[in-house]
Amino acid sequence: MPATCNVVVLLSGSGSNLQAMIDNLQGVDHPARLRAVISNRADAFGLQRASDAGIDTRALDHKTFDGREAFDAALIELIDSFQPQLVVLAGFMRILSADFVRHYHGRLLNIHPSLLPRYKGLHTHQRVLEAGDREHGCSVHFVTEELDGGPLVVQAVVPVELNDSPSTLAQRVHVQEHQIYPLAIRWFAEGRLSLGEQGAILDGQLLGASGHLIRN
């Protein structure tokens, strides 16, 4: 069965989540196809990962544009040239304009290293340890105009150990990111996952405030 859901990945860095997608989305029977990987940094190692896997790559330097809106307009044009059904953010270190988010409404996913709505933004592992939390994790969500605030699709929970540092905690969270992001992409590609007026919908059922929860 040929792949039917073209996916474009946006990234700015090493692309570890991209590698998990490459490893998980293989096979002619998989409903998703990684159509292209685009970065705002030409030196992003994620572009090399994509090239090694035979995936089209493009670099679009945000510094050559006069402001966020101009860059996002060019980015939309570039993304749409690959005719994707789904766009996924995998460490794309740009705050997206409202026009960009609206253009891809219902087909734009992001992953965040915390149990949203807790710890939006940066340095999540350090903040979890400073707060003395017993649990941490990661979240896949639909992207809306609210930063790290879109409807949740799936979350993976990991325990916080007594001797954890930000780096050890990050390593365990990354393992879970590499599981749940390909899972969410498969759900979308299979037509099981969508964004409704009230939130994310999986298999016809509205997901709760935490999305689909996986405990480790």
mmCIF file of C-alpha atoms in Angstrom, residues 127-211:
data_model
loop_
_atom_site.group_PDB
_atom_site.id
_atom_site.type_symbol
_atom_site.label_atom_id
_atom_site.label_comp_id
_atom_site.label_asym_id
_atom_site.label_seq_id
_atom_site.Cartn_x
_atom_site.Cartn_y
_atom_site.Cartn_z
ATOM 1 C CA ARG A 127 12.515 23.784 36.359
ATOM 2 C CA VAL A 128 11.024 20.392 37.218
ATOM 3 C CA LEU A 129 13.937 19.598 39.532
ATOM 4 C CA GLU A 130 13.835 23.018 41.172
ATOM 5 C CA ALA A 131 10.117 22.554 41.856
ATOM 6 C CA GLY A 132 10.674 19.144 43.439
ATOM 7 C CA ASP A 133 8.200 17.405 41.127
ATOM 8 C CA ARG A 134 7.969 13.636 41.270
ATOM 9 C CA GLU A 135 6.924 13.254 37.645
ATOM 10 C CA HIS A 136 8.091 14.717 34.369
ATOM 11 C CA GLY A 137 7.563 13.830 30.735
ATOM 12 C CA CYS A 138 6.771 15.076 27.260
ATOM 13 C CA SER A 139 3.732 16.097 25.262
ATOM 14 C CA VAL A 140 2.652 16.022 21.627
ATOM 15 C CA HIS A 141 0.069 18.686 20.839
ATOM 16 C CA PHE A 142 -1.635 20.445 17.978
ATOM 17 C CA VAL A 143 -0.126 23.892 17.465
ATOM 18 C CA THR A 144 -2.309 26.948 18.049
ATOM 19 C CA GLU A 145 -1.488 30.621 18.414
ATOM 20 C CA GLU A 146 -0.850 30.104 22.144
ATOM 21 C CA LEU A 147 2.794 29.115 22.705
ATOM 22 C CA ASP A 148 2.942 25.460 23.841
ATOM 23 C CA GLY A 149 -0.780 25.723 24.450
ATOM 24 C CA GLY A 150 -2.573 23.706 21.763
ATOM 25 C CA PRO A 151 -4.820 20.688 22.430
ATOM 26 C CA LEU A 152 -2.866 17.716 23.766
ATOM 27 C CA VAL A 153 -2.639 14.497 21.761
ATOM 28 C CA VAL A 154 -0.416 12.190 23.814
ATOM 29 C CA GLN A 155 1.782 12.530 26.893
ATOM 30 C CA ALA A 156 4.406 10.169 28.300
ATOM 31 C CA VAL A 157 5.145 10.315 32.027
ATOM 32 C CA VAL A 158 8.490 9.418 33.600
ATOM 33 C CA PRO A 159 9.343 9.391 37.322
ATOM 34 C CA VAL A 160 11.849 11.894 38.670
ATOM 35 C CA GLU A 161 14.639 10.058 40.506
ATOM 36 C CA LEU A 162 16.327 11.391 43.640
ATOM 37 C CA ASN A 163 19.735 11.673 41.983
ATOM 38 C CA ASP A 164 18.507 13.150 38.709
ATOM 39 C CA SER A 165 20.277 16.051 37.037
ATOM 40 C CA PRO A 166 18.797 18.037 34.163
ATOM 41 C CA SER A 167 20.864 15.943 31.738
ATOM 42 C CA THR A 168 19.857 12.525 33.108
ATOM 43 C CA LEU A 169 16.232 13.577 33.233
ATOM 44 C CA ALA A 170 16.444 14.914 29.687
ATOM 45 C CA GLN A 171 17.860 11.605 28.453
ATOM 46 C CA ARG A 172 14.900 9.625 29.826
ATOM 47 C CA VAL A 173 12.416 12.138 28.451
ATOM 48 C CA HIS A 174 14.063 11.942 25.019
ATOM 49 C CA VAL A 175 13.519 8.187 24.961
ATOM 50 C CA GLN A 176 9.794 8.787 25.426
ATOM 51 C CA GLU A 177 9.719 11.607 22.857
ATOM 52 C CA HIS A 178 11.095 9.171 20.303
ATOM 53 C CA GLN A 179 8.186 6.823 21.057
ATOM 54 C CA ILE A 180 5.197 9.135 21.197
ATOM 55 C CA TYR A 181 5.975 11.472 18.282
ATOM 56 C CA PRO A 182 6.035 8.704 15.639
ATOM 57 C CA LEU A 183 2.931 7.264 17.319
ATOM 58 C CA ALA A 184 1.017 10.534 16.950
ATOM 59 C CA ILE A 185 2.127 10.848 13.326
ATOM 60 C CA ARG A 186 0.864 7.325 12.599
ATOM 61 C CA TRP A 187 -2.492 8.119 14.204
ATOM 62 C CA PHE A 188 -2.836 11.210 12.029
ATOM 63 C CA ALA A 189 -1.747 9.411 8.869
ATOM 64 C CA GLU A 190 -4.239 6.613 9.529
ATOM 65 C CA GLY A 191 -7.048 9.143 9.839
ATOM 66 C CA ARG A 192 -7.555 8.302 13.519
ATOM 67 C CA LEU A 193 -6.376 11.671 14.886
ATOM 68 C CA SER A 194 -7.862 15.065 14.109
ATOM 69 C CA LEU A 195 -8.457 18.467 15.656
ATOM 70 C CA GLY A 196 -12.053 19.317 16.488
ATOM 71 C CA GLU A 197 -13.654 22.445 17.872
ATOM 72 C CA GLN A 198 -13.366 21.147 21.440
ATOM 73 C CA GLY A 199 -9.894 19.620 21.197
ATOM 74 C CA ALA A 200 -7.981 16.655 19.829
ATOM 75 C CA ILE A 201 -10.057 13.659 18.680
ATOM 76 C CA LEU A 202 -8.712 10.092 18.584
ATOM 77 C CA ASP A 203 -10.818 7.282 17.134
ATOM 78 C CA GLY A 204 -13.900 9.492 17.262
ATOM 79 C CA GLN A 205 -13.489 10.297 20.967
ATOM 80 C CA LEU A 206 -12.531 13.683 22.380
ATOM 81 C CA LEU A 207 -9.259 13.375 24.273
ATOM 82 C CA GLY A 208 -9.158 14.777 27.788
ATOM 83 C CA ALA A 209 -7.098 17.646 29.097
ATOM 84 C CA SER A 210 -3.975 15.448 29.240
ATOM 85 C CA GLY A 211 -4.474 13.758 25.889
#
